């Protein structure tokens, strides 16, 4: 269920025509289906109903306040990786006792802010971080709940940039170091052992890597328990993939079933940090064709959204389906869909069979809800796109389009 469908050959988001939304806000813009956001969250969360759990939506995937509010109102917790994400979560009304703080490099001010708000767990990724957390907690007379992020050395078989659970990656601590780190934590009056966790990567389309990682963690929790270290939260991170092209990832129900099977006899609350699987399919990026051109035998469709709006194709070579707003029966053309940015790497699709476009046509870049707007930049001094949410027949701008004045905010005209 992604909320986007055709009626009389025109693309709709729920009951709002994409053409109407484009006429109202201009292009490019991200368009979200609230029904899809809600349903994706509920399907995921309810798949774990047989075990004590908390679904902490990973804000990094999409951090718009209105979207966070949708999940908060469905009972979500949040996974944050910065002070900025903590600020966003609190602004969206999150319960701090449902916030977990991940990330390999937390700054002192970020730790202080999280301590002040008494978040549920700090996912600690090194001995140095634990030392710093202890010092900060002591100085503000608070107790920090520690959850060690261990590195289970499992290959998630995804793009190398988004694999995170192998020994050579910067994330987490080796499993064999965990017991000693927990012992250090248990000696401090300002640290409390709260949990253990892992996150092995993103856009994972098979169950085996998850199953391997959870089994390893279960073994470690048993070994820790035998040495008197009792773990109350088991944080399994995020990572479940979606279908952008021809991938066939397990549905959340199958993912949950495989995990529940392993953890159901553990005395832990399971924490989950899904991002992509919740928001990925719930949005499109709507862009307008500026012109078409041919360089020799190569065809190009130049659109008004570029790598500054959606970086994934340029960054990872990611595939996003591109669909016309209006099905016109003009036949197909093989072309690159490219943006206006001055980089050869600025493309949304390469060698794609696409309905023959005309200047002014609208195109929808599908499955753009995760790691889309959050990775947008002002490169080439391009104002960032608007974001719009639709619920049934209503639509609302949830981030206004930037103007030129936004580009220079905070800059000084006069040098020394
Ligand atoms: C610690 C952590 N948790 C959760 C996520 C969310 O991952 P995904 O969007 O693949 O579910 C990430 C993403 O990289 C992460 O680093």
GROMACS .gro file of C-alpha atoms and ligand atoms in nm:
model
  432
    1UNK     CA    1   0.000   0.000   0.000
    2UNK     CA    2   0.184   0.313  -0.111
    3UNK     CA    3  -0.099   0.562  -0.159
    4UNK     CA    4  -0.018   0.639  -0.526
    5UNK     CA    5  -0.241   0.518  -0.809
    6UNK     CA    6  -0.380   0.611  -1.148
    7UNK     CA    7  -0.735   0.729  -1.213
    8UNK     CA    8  -0.828   0.793  -1.576
    9UNK     CA    9  -0.458   0.788  -1.670
   10UNK     CA   10  -0.366   1.059  -1.417
   11UNK     CA   11  -0.152   0.996  -1.110
   12UNK     CA   12  -0.310   1.049  -0.768
   13UNK     CA   13  -0.184   1.059  -0.412
   14UNK     CA   14  -0.483   0.925  -0.219
   15UNK     CA   15  -0.767   1.145  -0.351
   16UNK     CA   16  -0.552   1.442  -0.461
   17UNK     CA   17  -0.429   1.463  -0.818
   18UNK     CA   18  -0.054   1.507  -0.845
   19UNK     CA   19  -0.112   1.770  -1.116
   20UNK     CA   20  -0.326   1.973  -0.877
   21UNK     CA   21  -0.065   1.952  -0.602
   22UNK     CA   22   0.203   2.064  -0.851
   23UNK     CA   23  -0.010   2.355  -0.967
   24UNK     CA   24  -0.050   2.463  -0.603
   25UNK     CA   25   0.308   2.436  -0.475
   26UNK     CA   26   0.526   2.436  -0.788
   27UNK     CA   27   0.799   2.181  -0.859
   28UNK     CA   28   1.001   1.997  -0.748
   29UNK     CA   29   0.833   1.873  -0.431
   30UNK     CA   30   0.809   1.565  -0.214
   31UNK     CA   31   0.455   1.433  -0.184
   32UNK     CA   32   0.362   1.203   0.106
   33UNK     CA   33   0.058   0.984   0.156
   34UNK     CA   34  -0.042   0.997   0.523
   35UNK     CA   35  -0.239   0.674   0.486
   36UNK     CA   36   0.074   0.498   0.357
   37UNK     CA   37   0.288   0.636   0.640
   38UNK     CA   38   0.034   0.520   0.900
   39UNK     CA   39  -0.020   0.184   0.744
   40UNK     CA   40   0.351   0.111   0.700
   41UNK     CA   41   0.412   0.192   1.066
   42UNK     CA   42   0.116  -0.008   1.191
   43UNK     CA   43   0.196  -0.315   0.980
   44UNK     CA   44   0.554  -0.313   1.107
   45UNK     CA   45   0.470  -0.246   1.471
   46UNK     CA   46   0.181  -0.490   1.495
   47UNK     CA   47   0.395  -0.766   1.347
   48UNK     CA   48   0.582  -0.771   1.679
   49UNK     CA   49   0.269  -0.780   1.895
   50UNK     CA   50   0.349  -1.120   2.047
   51UNK     CA   51   0.659  -0.988   2.227
   52UNK     CA   52   0.724  -0.683   2.448
   53UNK     CA   53   0.867  -0.429   2.207
   54UNK     CA   54   0.902  -0.064   2.116
   55UNK     CA   55   0.930   0.054   1.756
   56UNK     CA   56   1.168   0.350   1.755
   57UNK     CA   57   1.135   0.508   1.411
   58UNK     CA   58   1.481   0.606   1.279
   59UNK     CA   59   1.453   0.981   1.228
   60UNK     CA   60   1.748   0.990   0.991
   61UNK     CA   61   1.535   0.835   0.716
   62UNK     CA   62   1.297   1.131   0.712
   63UNK     CA   63   1.292   1.395   0.981
   64UNK     CA   64   1.004   1.622   0.885
   65UNK     CA   65   0.819   1.726   1.201
   66UNK     CA   66   0.474   1.645   1.066
   67UNK     CA   67   0.588   1.296   0.972
   68UNK     CA   68   0.737   1.244   1.318
   69UNK     CA   69   0.404   1.357   1.459
   70UNK     CA   70   0.219   1.095   1.254
   71UNK     CA   71   0.433   0.822   1.410
   72UNK     CA   72   0.425   0.968   1.759
   73UNK     CA   73   0.047   0.963   1.752
   74UNK     CA   74   0.067   0.592   1.667
   75UNK     CA   75   0.278   0.529   1.979
   76UNK     CA   76   0.622   0.526   1.816
   77UNK     CA   77   0.947   0.585   1.994
   78UNK     CA   78   1.238   0.739   1.807
   79UNK     CA   79   1.595   0.651   1.721
   80UNK     CA   80   1.808   0.965   1.705
   81UNK     CA   81   2.168   1.020   1.599
   82UNK     CA   82   2.225   1.386   1.684
   83UNK     CA   83   2.120   1.672   1.905
   84UNK     CA   84   1.930   1.806   1.606
   85UNK     CA   85   1.725   1.488   1.581
   86UNK     CA   86   1.658   1.500   1.954
   87UNK     CA   87   1.534   1.858   1.911
   88UNK     CA   88   1.306   1.744   1.628
   89UNK     CA   89   1.171   1.447   1.824
   90UNK     CA   90   1.088   1.666   2.125
   91UNK     CA   91   0.931   1.930   1.902
   92UNK     CA   92   0.711   1.660   1.753
   93UNK     CA   93   0.600   1.573   2.107
   94UNK     CA   94   0.801   1.253   2.158
   95UNK     CA   95   0.815   1.093   2.502
   96UNK     CA   96   1.187   1.105   2.599
   97UNK     CA   97   1.142   0.767   2.764
   98UNK     CA   98   1.086   0.630   2.414
   99UNK     CA   99   1.403   0.781   2.263
  100UNK     CA  100   1.724   0.590   2.196
  101UNK     CA  101   2.040   0.775   2.098
  102UNK     CA  102   2.260   0.597   1.840
  103UNK     CA  103   2.571   0.716   1.660
  104UNK     CA  104   2.944   0.663   1.669
  105UNK     CA  105   3.041   1.019   1.761
  106UNK     CA  106   2.822   1.199   2.010
  107UNK     CA  107   2.937   1.547   2.110
  108UNK     CA  108   2.940   1.657   2.473
  109UNK     CA  109   2.656   1.907   2.419
  110UNK     CA  110   2.447   1.637   2.255
  111UNK     CA  111   2.501   1.400   2.546
  112UNK     CA  112   2.417   1.676   2.792
  113UNK     CA  113   2.094   1.756   2.611
  114UNK     CA  114   1.992   1.391   2.606
  115UNK     CA  115   2.076   1.353   2.977
  116UNK     CA  116   1.875   1.662   3.056
  117UNK     CA  117   1.570   1.512   2.888
  118UNK     CA  118   1.624   1.167   3.046
  119UNK     CA  119   1.606   0.965   2.728
  120UNK     CA  120   1.555   0.590   2.748
  121UNK     CA  121   1.893   0.463   2.625
  122UNK     CA  122   2.233   0.573   2.501
  123UNK     CA  123   2.357   0.329   2.238
  124UNK     CA  124   2.725   0.339   2.325
  125UNK     CA  125   2.971   0.246   2.053
  126UNK     CA  126   3.316   0.260   2.219
  127UNK     CA  127   3.501   0.260   2.549
  128UNK     CA  128   3.588   0.626   2.489
  129UNK     CA  129   3.224   0.715   2.447
  130UNK     CA  130   3.129   0.532   2.763
  131UNK     CA  131   3.395   0.722   2.956
  132UNK     CA  132   3.264   1.050   2.824
  133UNK     CA  133   2.904   0.955   2.902
  134UNK     CA  134   3.003   0.864   3.257
  135UNK     CA  135   3.185   1.195   3.306
  136UNK     CA  136   2.893   1.397   3.171
  137UNK     CA  137   2.636   1.204   3.375
  138UNK     CA  138   2.848   1.252   3.688
  139UNK     CA  139   2.890   1.622   3.629
  140UNK     CA  140   2.515   1.680   3.593
  141UNK     CA  141   2.430   1.423   3.863
  142UNK     CA  142   2.222   1.201   3.639
  143UNK     CA  143   2.217   0.832   3.562
  144UNK     CA  144   2.259   0.734   3.196
  145UNK     CA  145   2.116   0.406   3.073
  146UNK     CA  146   2.377   0.234   2.860
  147UNK     CA  147   2.311  -0.003   2.574
  148UNK     CA  148   2.625  -0.130   2.403
  149UNK     CA  149   2.607  -0.143   2.027
  150UNK     CA  150   2.802  -0.452   1.937
  151UNK     CA  151   2.930  -0.540   1.596
  152UNK     CA  152   2.815  -0.894   1.520
  153UNK     CA  153   3.038  -0.924   1.212
  154UNK     CA  154   2.753  -1.023   0.983
  155UNK     CA  155   2.751  -0.945   0.612
  156UNK     CA  156   2.414  -0.788   0.524
  157UNK     CA  157   2.481  -0.816   0.149
  158UNK     CA  158   2.376  -0.463   0.070
  159UNK     CA  159   2.552  -0.162  -0.087
  160UNK     CA  160   2.893  -0.127   0.085
  161UNK     CA  161   2.815   0.231   0.194
  162UNK     CA  162   2.515   0.114   0.398
  163UNK     CA  163   2.661  -0.207   0.543
  164UNK     CA  164   2.751  -0.137   0.904
  165UNK     CA  165   2.785  -0.464   1.093
  166UNK     CA  166   3.118  -0.598   0.972
  167UNK     CA  167   3.438  -0.601   1.174
  168UNK     CA  168   3.604  -0.341   0.949
  169UNK     CA  169   3.328  -0.084   0.997
  170UNK     CA  170   3.352   0.209   1.233
  171UNK     CA  171   3.033   0.112   1.415
  172UNK     CA  172   2.987  -0.069   1.743
  173UNK     CA  173   3.229  -0.261   1.964
  174UNK     CA  174   3.354  -0.616   1.903
  175UNK     CA  175   3.130  -0.870   2.076
  176UNK     CA  176   3.424  -1.003   2.276
  177UNK     CA  177   3.479  -0.659   2.437
  178UNK     CA  178   3.122  -0.629   2.563
  179UNK     CA  179   3.158  -0.806   2.900
  180UNK     CA  180   3.450  -0.587   3.008
  181UNK     CA  181   3.268  -0.269   2.905
  182UNK     CA  182   2.957  -0.370   3.097
  183UNK     CA  183   3.176  -0.441   3.400
  184UNK     CA  184   3.316  -0.088   3.377
  185UNK     CA  185   2.962   0.049   3.348
  186UNK     CA  186   2.843  -0.152   3.647
  187UNK     CA  187   3.110   0.010   3.866
  188UNK     CA  188   2.976   0.361   3.807
  189UNK     CA  189   2.693   0.516   4.004
  190UNK     CA  190   2.610   0.726   3.698
  191UNK     CA  191   2.570   0.449   3.446
  192UNK     CA  192   2.307   0.180   3.445
  193UNK     CA  193   2.320  -0.120   3.215
  194UNK     CA  194   2.011  -0.083   3.001
  195UNK     CA  195   2.055  -0.299   2.697
  196UNK     CA  196   2.249  -0.435   2.408
  197UNK     CA  197   2.205  -0.369   2.039
  198UNK     CA  198   2.325  -0.393   1.684
  199UNK     CA  199   2.244  -0.244   1.345
  200UNK     CA  200   2.395  -0.436   1.057
  201UNK     CA  201   2.306  -0.214   0.763
  202UNK     CA  202   2.029  -0.077   0.548
  203UNK     CA  203   1.823  -0.194   0.246
  204UNK     CA  204   1.870  -0.556   0.351
  205UNK     CA  205   1.654  -0.782   0.137
  206UNK     CA  206   1.711  -1.123   0.297
  207UNK     CA  207   1.625  -1.261   0.639
  208UNK     CA  208   1.945  -1.457   0.700
  209UNK     CA  209   2.171  -1.165   0.800
  210UNK     CA  210   1.913  -1.049   1.056
  211UNK     CA  211   1.866  -1.401   1.189
  212UNK     CA  212   2.244  -1.452   1.218
  213UNK     CA  213   2.286  -1.123   1.404
  214UNK     CA  214   1.998  -1.185   1.646
  215UNK     CA  215   2.125  -1.533   1.725
  216UNK     CA  216   2.469  -1.395   1.798
  217UNK     CA  217   2.323  -1.132   2.027
  218UNK     CA  218   2.110  -1.390   2.205
  219UNK     CA  219   2.419  -1.599   2.273
  220UNK     CA  220   2.601  -1.295   2.407
  221UNK     CA  221   2.307  -1.198   2.632
  222UNK     CA  222   2.306  -1.553   2.777
  223UNK     CA  223   2.682  -1.540   2.838
  224UNK     CA  224   2.653  -1.199   3.004
  225UNK     CA  225   2.368  -1.319   3.221
  226UNK     CA  226   2.576  -1.616   3.336
  227UNK     CA  227   2.839  -1.368   3.453
  228UNK     CA  228   2.583  -1.157   3.641
  229UNK     CA  229   2.518  -0.891   3.377
  230UNK     CA  230   2.147  -0.873   3.304
  231UNK     CA  231   2.020  -0.710   2.987
  232UNK     CA  232   1.669  -0.564   2.975
  233UNK     CA  233   1.655  -0.416   2.626
  234UNK     CA  234   1.755  -0.588   2.305
  235UNK     CA  235   1.789  -0.327   2.027
  236UNK     CA  236   1.792  -0.486   1.683
  237UNK     CA  237   1.840  -0.166   1.483
  238UNK     CA  238   1.674  -0.110   1.146
  239UNK     CA  239   1.769  -0.220   0.798
  240UNK     CA  240   1.472  -0.398   0.644
  241UNK     CA  241   1.473  -0.320   0.271
  242UNK     CA  242   1.200  -0.223   0.028
  243UNK     CA  243   1.143  -0.295  -0.339
  244UNK     CA  244   1.276  -0.011  -0.554
  245UNK     CA  245   1.307  -0.220  -0.868
  246UNK     CA  246   1.303  -0.599  -0.871
  247UNK     CA  247   1.419  -0.666  -0.515
  248UNK     CA  248   1.198  -0.900  -0.319
  249UNK     CA  249   1.255  -0.821   0.049
  250UNK     CA  250   1.071  -1.016   0.317
  251UNK     CA  251   0.756  -0.838   0.433
  252UNK     CA  252   0.763  -0.699   0.789
  253UNK     CA  253   0.546  -0.989   0.908
  254UNK     CA  254   0.806  -1.246   0.796
  255UNK     CA  255   1.089  -1.038   0.941
  256UNK     CA  256   0.906  -1.012   1.274
  257UNK     CA  257   0.820  -1.381   1.277
  258UNK     CA  258   1.184  -1.479   1.226
  259UNK     CA  259   1.296  -1.247   1.505
  260UNK     CA  260   1.017  -1.336   1.750
  261UNK     CA  261   1.099  -1.704   1.706
  262UNK     CA  262   1.452  -1.639   1.835
  263UNK     CA  263   1.383  -1.388   2.111
  264UNK     CA  264   1.049  -1.498   2.256
  265UNK     CA  265   1.208  -1.685   2.549
  266UNK     CA  266   1.439  -1.394   2.636
  267UNK     CA  267   1.341  -1.166   2.920
  268UNK     CA  268   1.395  -0.848   2.723
  269UNK     CA  269   1.197  -0.570   2.565
  270UNK     CA  270   1.290  -0.567   2.199
  271UNK     CA  271   1.364  -0.230   2.041
  272UNK     CA  272   1.340  -0.186   1.665
  273UNK     CA  273   1.472   0.108   1.466
  274UNK     CA  274   1.312   0.089   1.121
  275UNK     CA  275   1.343   0.384   0.886
  276UNK     CA  276   1.328   0.303   0.516
  277UNK     CA  277   1.060   0.035   0.543
  278UNK     CA  278   0.825   0.283   0.711
  279UNK     CA  279   0.871   0.593   0.495
  280UNK     CA  280   1.035   0.474   0.172
  281UNK     CA  281   0.727   0.384  -0.030
  282UNK     CA  282   0.509   0.658   0.119
  283UNK     CA  283   0.641   0.946  -0.093
  284UNK     CA  284   0.722   1.049  -0.446
  285UNK     CA  285   0.937   1.332  -0.572
  286UNK     CA  286   0.742   1.529  -0.831
  287UNK     CA  287   0.950   1.702  -1.095
  288UNK     CA  288   0.881   1.884  -1.421
  289UNK     CA  289   1.048   1.823  -1.757
  290UNK     CA  290   1.250   2.131  -1.854
  291UNK     CA  291   1.357   2.003  -2.195
  292UNK     CA  292   1.470   1.699  -2.385
  293UNK     CA  293   1.795   1.675  -2.580
  294UNK     CA  294   2.009   1.431  -2.774
  295UNK     CA  295   2.389   1.415  -2.763
  296UNK     CA  296   2.480   1.182  -3.046
  297UNK     CA  297   2.298   0.858  -2.981
  298UNK     CA  298   2.221   0.945  -2.619
  299UNK     CA  299   1.885   1.086  -2.511
  300UNK     CA  300   1.838   1.309  -2.211
  301UNK     CA  301   1.532   1.427  -2.024
  302UNK     CA  302   1.635   1.731  -1.821
  303UNK     CA  303   1.408   1.784  -1.522
  304UNK     CA  304   1.390   2.047  -1.249
  305UNK     CA  305   1.493   1.809  -0.967
  306UNK     CA  306   1.860   1.726  -0.931
  307UNK     CA  307   2.103   1.541  -0.713
  308UNK     CA  308   2.064   1.820  -0.459
  309UNK     CA  309   1.697   1.714  -0.421
  310UNK     CA  310   1.744   1.335  -0.436
  311UNK     CA  311   2.102   1.220  -0.389
  312UNK     CA  312   2.052   0.844  -0.377
  313UNK     CA  313   2.102   0.770  -0.748
  314UNK     CA  314   2.424   0.974  -0.758
  315UNK     CA  315   2.551   0.852  -0.421
  316UNK     CA  316   2.474   0.480  -0.442
  317UNK     CA  317   2.369   0.431  -0.804
  318UNK     CA  318   2.024   0.362  -0.658
  319UNK     CA  319   1.730   0.277  -0.877
  320UNK     CA  320   1.406   0.475  -0.849
  321UNK     CA  321   1.117   0.397  -1.081
  322UNK     CA  322   1.001   0.705  -1.271
  323UNK     CA  323   0.637   0.728  -1.371
  324UNK     CA  324   0.451   0.988  -1.576
  325UNK     CA  325   0.187   1.198  -1.406
  326UNK     CA  326  -0.027   1.153  -1.718
  327UNK     CA  327  -0.025   0.834  -1.923
  328UNK     CA  328  -0.033   0.964  -2.281
  329UNK     CA  329   0.025   0.660  -2.503
  330UNK     CA  330   0.306   0.838  -2.690
  331UNK     CA  331   0.533   0.533  -2.681
  332UNK     CA  332   0.867   0.479  -2.510
  333UNK     CA  333   1.203   0.646  -2.531
  334UNK     CA  334   1.530   0.526  -2.380
  335UNK     CA  335   1.689   0.815  -2.198
  336UNK     CA  336   1.881   0.937  -1.896
  337UNK     CA  337   1.669   1.147  -1.662
  338UNK     CA  338   1.905   1.418  -1.539
  339UNK     CA  339   1.890   1.728  -1.322
  340UNK     CA  340   2.021   2.080  -1.381
  341UNK     CA  341   2.322   2.047  -1.147
  342UNK     CA  342   2.666   2.090  -1.302
  343UNK     CA  343   2.790   1.736  -1.240
  344UNK     CA  344   2.784   1.437  -1.474
  345UNK     CA  345   2.681   1.242  -1.164
  346UNK     CA  346   2.359   1.442  -1.146
  347UNK     CA  347   2.105   1.187  -1.265
  348UNK     CA  348   1.783   1.034  -1.140
  349UNK     CA  349   1.780   0.743  -1.385
  350UNK     CA  350   2.008   0.605  -1.654
  351UNK     CA  351   1.916   0.435  -1.982
  352UNK     CA  352   1.555   0.414  -1.872
  353UNK     CA  353   1.267   0.319  -2.101
  354UNK     CA  354   1.028   0.602  -2.033
  355UNK     CA  355   0.713   0.740  -2.190
  356UNK     CA  356   0.818   0.998  -2.452
  357UNK     CA  357   0.807   1.324  -2.258
  358UNK     CA  358   0.731   1.680  -2.359
  359UNK     CA  359   0.853   2.001  -2.202
  360UNK     CA  360   0.632   2.078  -1.901
  361UNK     CA  361   0.529   1.718  -1.832
  362UNK     CA  362   0.532   1.606  -1.471
  363UNK     CA  363   0.724   1.296  -1.364
  364UNK     CA  364   0.703   1.109  -1.035
  365UNK     CA  365   1.018   0.960  -0.888
  366UNK     CA  366   0.878   0.671  -0.688
  367UNK     CA  367   0.972   0.540  -0.342
  368UNK     CA  368   1.143   0.865  -0.249
  369UNK     CA  369   1.033   0.891   0.116
  370UNK     CA  370   1.348   0.753   0.281
  371UNK     CA  371   1.687   0.922   0.262
  372UNK     CA  372   1.538   1.166   0.011
  373UNK     CA  373   1.462   1.508   0.158
  374UNK     CA  374   1.700   1.450   0.449
  375UNK     CA  375   1.993   1.430   0.208
  376UNK     CA  376   1.888   1.737   0.010
  377UNK     CA  377   2.134   2.023  -0.015
  378UNK     CA  378   2.167   2.370  -0.160
  379UNK     CA  379   2.441   2.266  -0.404
  380UNK     CA  380   2.455   2.502  -0.705
  381UNK     CA  381   2.262   2.747  -0.484
  382UNK     CA  382   1.940   2.565  -0.550
  383UNK     CA  383   1.668   2.627  -0.290
  384UNK     CA  384   1.545   2.304  -0.134
  385UNK     CA  385   1.213   2.158  -0.244
  386UNK     CA  386   0.878   2.179  -0.069
  387UNK     CA  387   0.718   1.886   0.113
  388UNK     CA  388   0.346   1.819   0.098
  389UNK     CA  389   0.133   1.563   0.281
  390UNK     CA  390  -0.201   1.431   0.161
  391UNK     CA  391  -0.475   1.275   0.369
  392UNK     CA  392  -0.768   1.159   0.162
  393UNK     CA  393  -0.889   1.474  -0.021
  394UNK     CA  394  -0.681   1.725   0.175
  395UNK     CA  395  -0.325   1.838   0.127
  396UNK     CA  396  -0.092   2.045   0.342
  397UNK     CA  397   0.252   2.196   0.286
  398UNK     CA  398   0.468   2.054   0.566
  399UNK     CA  399   0.784   2.232   0.454
  400UNK     CA  400   0.766   2.542   0.244
  401UNK     CA  401   0.990   2.566  -0.059
  402UNK     CA  402   1.306   2.759   0.018
  403UNK     CA  403   1.357   3.097  -0.147
  404UNK     CA  404   1.680   3.270  -0.246
  405UNK     CA  405   1.687   3.450   0.086
  406UNK     CA  406   1.715   3.112   0.261
  407UNK     CA  407   2.031   3.044   0.062
  408UNK     CA  408   2.222   3.330   0.222
  409UNK     CA  409   2.075   3.316   0.574
  410UNK     CA  410   2.359   3.339   0.822
  411UNK     CA  411   2.616   3.456   0.569
  412UNK     CA  412   2.808   3.784   0.591
  413UNK     CA  413   2.843   4.000   0.279
  414UNK     CA  414   3.148   4.183   0.404
  415UNK     CA  415   3.479   3.999   0.446
  416UNK     CA  416   3.751   4.132   0.676
  417LIG     C1  417   2.164   0.287   1.412
  417LIG     C2  418   2.065   0.286   1.303
  417LIG     N1  419   1.938   0.248   1.329
  417LIG     C3  420   1.843   0.248   1.233
  417LIG     C4  421   1.872   0.286   1.104
  417LIG     C5  422   1.762   0.285   1.002
  417LIG     O1  423   1.790   0.196   0.901
  417LIG     P1  424   1.682   0.167   0.788
  417LIG     O2  425   1.636   0.296   0.733
  417LIG     O3  426   1.754   0.084   0.689
  417LIG     O4  427   1.570   0.090   0.853
  417LIG     C6  428   2.002   0.324   1.070
  417LIG     C7  429   2.036   0.361   0.932
  417LIG     O5  430   2.143   0.355   0.884
  417LIG     C8  431   2.102   0.325   1.173
  417LIG     O6  432   2.227   0.362   1.147
   0.00000   0.00000   0.00000
